[in-house]
């Protein structure tokens, strides 16, 4: 089945930038909405940004003006460009995607999640 593999996490200093990538693999018929979530230590997972198949985007208030979500449909990939990073951005970032895939002679559509990538912002 389709899987999501993330990359780009790591340790950065406040004010630095990072770029996360998430690529879907496996048999894919179509990818609809894609999104990035994050979970900070001791907190609930929150939706950070989402993007539809028509490139309509939404962001949580705390990242507006700093983060940009984008997608490359030919590469089955979603990106999260993170600028002006703050310590409060420290979290495990998870990508997810609404994917339809071949299932026998039919199609199966559901959400898939990446394994998460750690982003640590500290001096």
Short mmCIF file of C-alpha atoms in Angstrom, two decimals:
data_model
loop_
_atom_site.label_atom_id
_atom_site.label_comp_id
_atom_site.label_asym_id
_atom_site.label_seq_id
_atom_site.Cartn_x
_atom_site.Cartn_y
_atom_site.Cartn_z
CA UNK A 1 0.00 0.00 0.00
CA UNK A 2 1.00 3.65 -0.28
CA UNK A 3 3.41 5.00 2.33
CA UNK A 4 4.65 8.47 3.26
CA UNK A 5 8.35 9.05 3.89
CA UNK A 6 9.48 12.32 5.47
CA UNK A 7 12.84 14.07 5.49
CA UNK A 8 14.38 17.42 6.37
CA UNK A 9 14.10 17.50 10.14
CA UNK A 10 16.94 18.32 12.47
CA UNK A 11 18.33 20.88 14.90
CA UNK A 12 18.35 24.56 13.94
CA UNK A 13 18.82 27.85 15.74
CA UNK A 14 16.07 30.45 16.22
CA UNK A 15 15.66 32.52 13.07
CA UNK A 16 16.96 29.75 10.83
CA UNK A 17 15.06 27.95 8.09
CA UNK A 18 14.20 24.35 7.38
CA UNK A 19 12.45 22.55 4.56
CA UNK A 20 10.53 19.35 5.13
CA UNK A 21 9.66 16.92 2.37
CA UNK A 22 7.19 14.06 2.31
CA UNK A 23 6.89 11.65 -0.60
CA UNK A 24 4.17 9.09 -1.16
CA UNK A 25 5.16 5.72 -2.54
CA UNK A 26 3.42 2.53 -3.54
CA UNK A 27 0.54 2.14 -5.95
CA UNK A 28 -1.32 5.45 -6.25
CA UNK A 29 -4.34 6.38 -8.28
CA UNK A 30 -4.70 9.92 -7.02
CA UNK A 31 -3.63 12.14 -4.11
CA UNK A 32 -6.18 14.63 -2.87
CA UNK A 33 -5.48 16.92 0.09
CA UNK A 34 -2.09 16.84 1.81
CA UNK A 35 -1.13 18.36 5.13
CA UNK A 36 1.47 18.82 7.83
CA UNK A 37 0.72 18.32 11.50
CA UNK A 38 3.01 18.70 14.49
CA UNK A 39 3.13 17.53 18.06
CA UNK A 40 5.20 19.42 20.61
CA UNK A 41 6.34 17.79 23.86
CA UNK A 42 3.41 17.45 26.25
CA UNK A 43 0.92 18.88 23.78
CA UNK A 44 -1.75 17.59 21.44
CA UNK A 45 -1.09 17.15 17.76
CA UNK A 46 -2.16 20.19 15.75
CA UNK A 47 -2.76 20.88 12.10
CA UNK A 48 -0.06 23.24 10.82
CA UNK A 49 -0.86 23.58 7.14
CA UNK A 50 -2.91 21.91 4.45
CA UNK A 51 -3.07 22.03 0.68
CA UNK A 52 -5.73 20.76 -1.67
CA UNK A 53 -5.20 19.17 -5.05
CA UNK A 54 -6.00 22.59 -6.54
CA UNK A 55 -3.24 24.22 -4.44
CA UNK A 56 -5.58 25.97 -2.04
CA UNK A 57 -3.72 26.39 1.27
CA UNK A 58 -4.54 26.99 4.91
CA UNK A 59 -2.30 27.65 7.91
CA UNK A 60 -2.65 27.74 11.64
CA UNK A 61 -2.31 31.30 12.96
CA UNK A 62 1.02 30.75 14.69
CA UNK A 63 2.85 29.96 11.43
CA UNK A 64 1.16 32.37 9.01
CA UNK A 65 3.72 34.46 7.17
CA UNK A 66 6.55 32.12 8.15
CA UNK A 67 5.65 28.69 6.77
CA UNK A 68 4.69 27.75 3.23
CA UNK A 69 3.16 24.45 2.17
CA UNK A 70 3.48 23.35 -1.44
CA UNK A 71 3.19 20.20 -3.50
CA UNK A 72 4.66 18.63 -6.59
CA UNK A 73 2.05 16.29 -7.99
CA UNK A 74 4.42 14.75 -10.52
CA UNK A 75 6.65 13.67 -7.62
CA UNK A 76 3.83 12.77 -5.21
CA UNK A 77 5.52 15.10 -2.74
CA UNK A 78 4.43 17.77 -0.28
CA UNK A 79 6.84 20.32 1.21
CA UNK A 80 6.84 22.59 4.22
CA UNK A 81 9.17 25.57 3.98
CA UNK A 82 9.73 26.94 7.48
CA UNK A 83 11.29 30.37 7.86
CA UNK A 84 12.08 32.46 10.94
CA UNK A 85 11.87 29.40 13.15
CA UNK A 86 11.11 29.89 16.81
CA UNK A 87 11.73 27.63 19.81
CA UNK A 88 7.98 27.08 20.05
CA UNK A 89 8.10 25.44 16.61
CA UNK A 90 9.98 22.55 18.17
CA UNK A 91 7.92 19.43 17.55
CA UNK A 92 7.66 16.19 15.67
CA UNK A 93 6.23 17.03 12.27
CA UNK A 94 3.97 14.55 10.51
CA UNK A 95 2.78 14.69 6.93
CA UNK A 96 -0.47 13.15 5.89
CA UNK A 97 -2.26 12.65 2.61
CA UNK A 98 -5.66 11.58 1.36
CA UNK A 99 -4.80 8.90 -1.19
CA UNK A 100 -6.77 6.60 -3.42
CA UNK A 101 -5.02 3.45 -4.55
CA UNK A 102 -5.86 0.36 -6.58
CA UNK A 103 -7.45 -2.35 -4.48
CA UNK A 104 -8.13 -5.36 -6.61
CA UNK A 105 -10.40 -4.20 -9.39
CA UNK A 106 -11.63 -1.27 -7.30
CA UNK A 107 -10.15 1.74 -5.52
CA UNK A 108 -9.50 2.34 -1.85
CA UNK A 109 -9.24 5.85 -0.45
CA UNK A 110 -8.01 6.82 3.01
CA UNK A 111 -5.60 9.00 4.96
CA UNK A 112 -1.95 7.98 5.24
CA UNK A 113 0.55 9.30 7.78
CA UNK A 114 4.29 9.71 7.74
CA UNK A 115 6.44 8.41 10.58
CA UNK A 116 7.27 11.90 11.80
CA UNK A 117 10.44 13.97 11.68
CA UNK A 118 11.86 15.89 14.64
CA UNK A 119 12.45 19.62 14.30
CA UNK A 120 14.29 21.17 17.23
CA UNK A 121 14.72 24.95 17.38
CA UNK A 122 17.08 26.10 20.12
CA UNK A 123 20.19 28.15 20.71
#
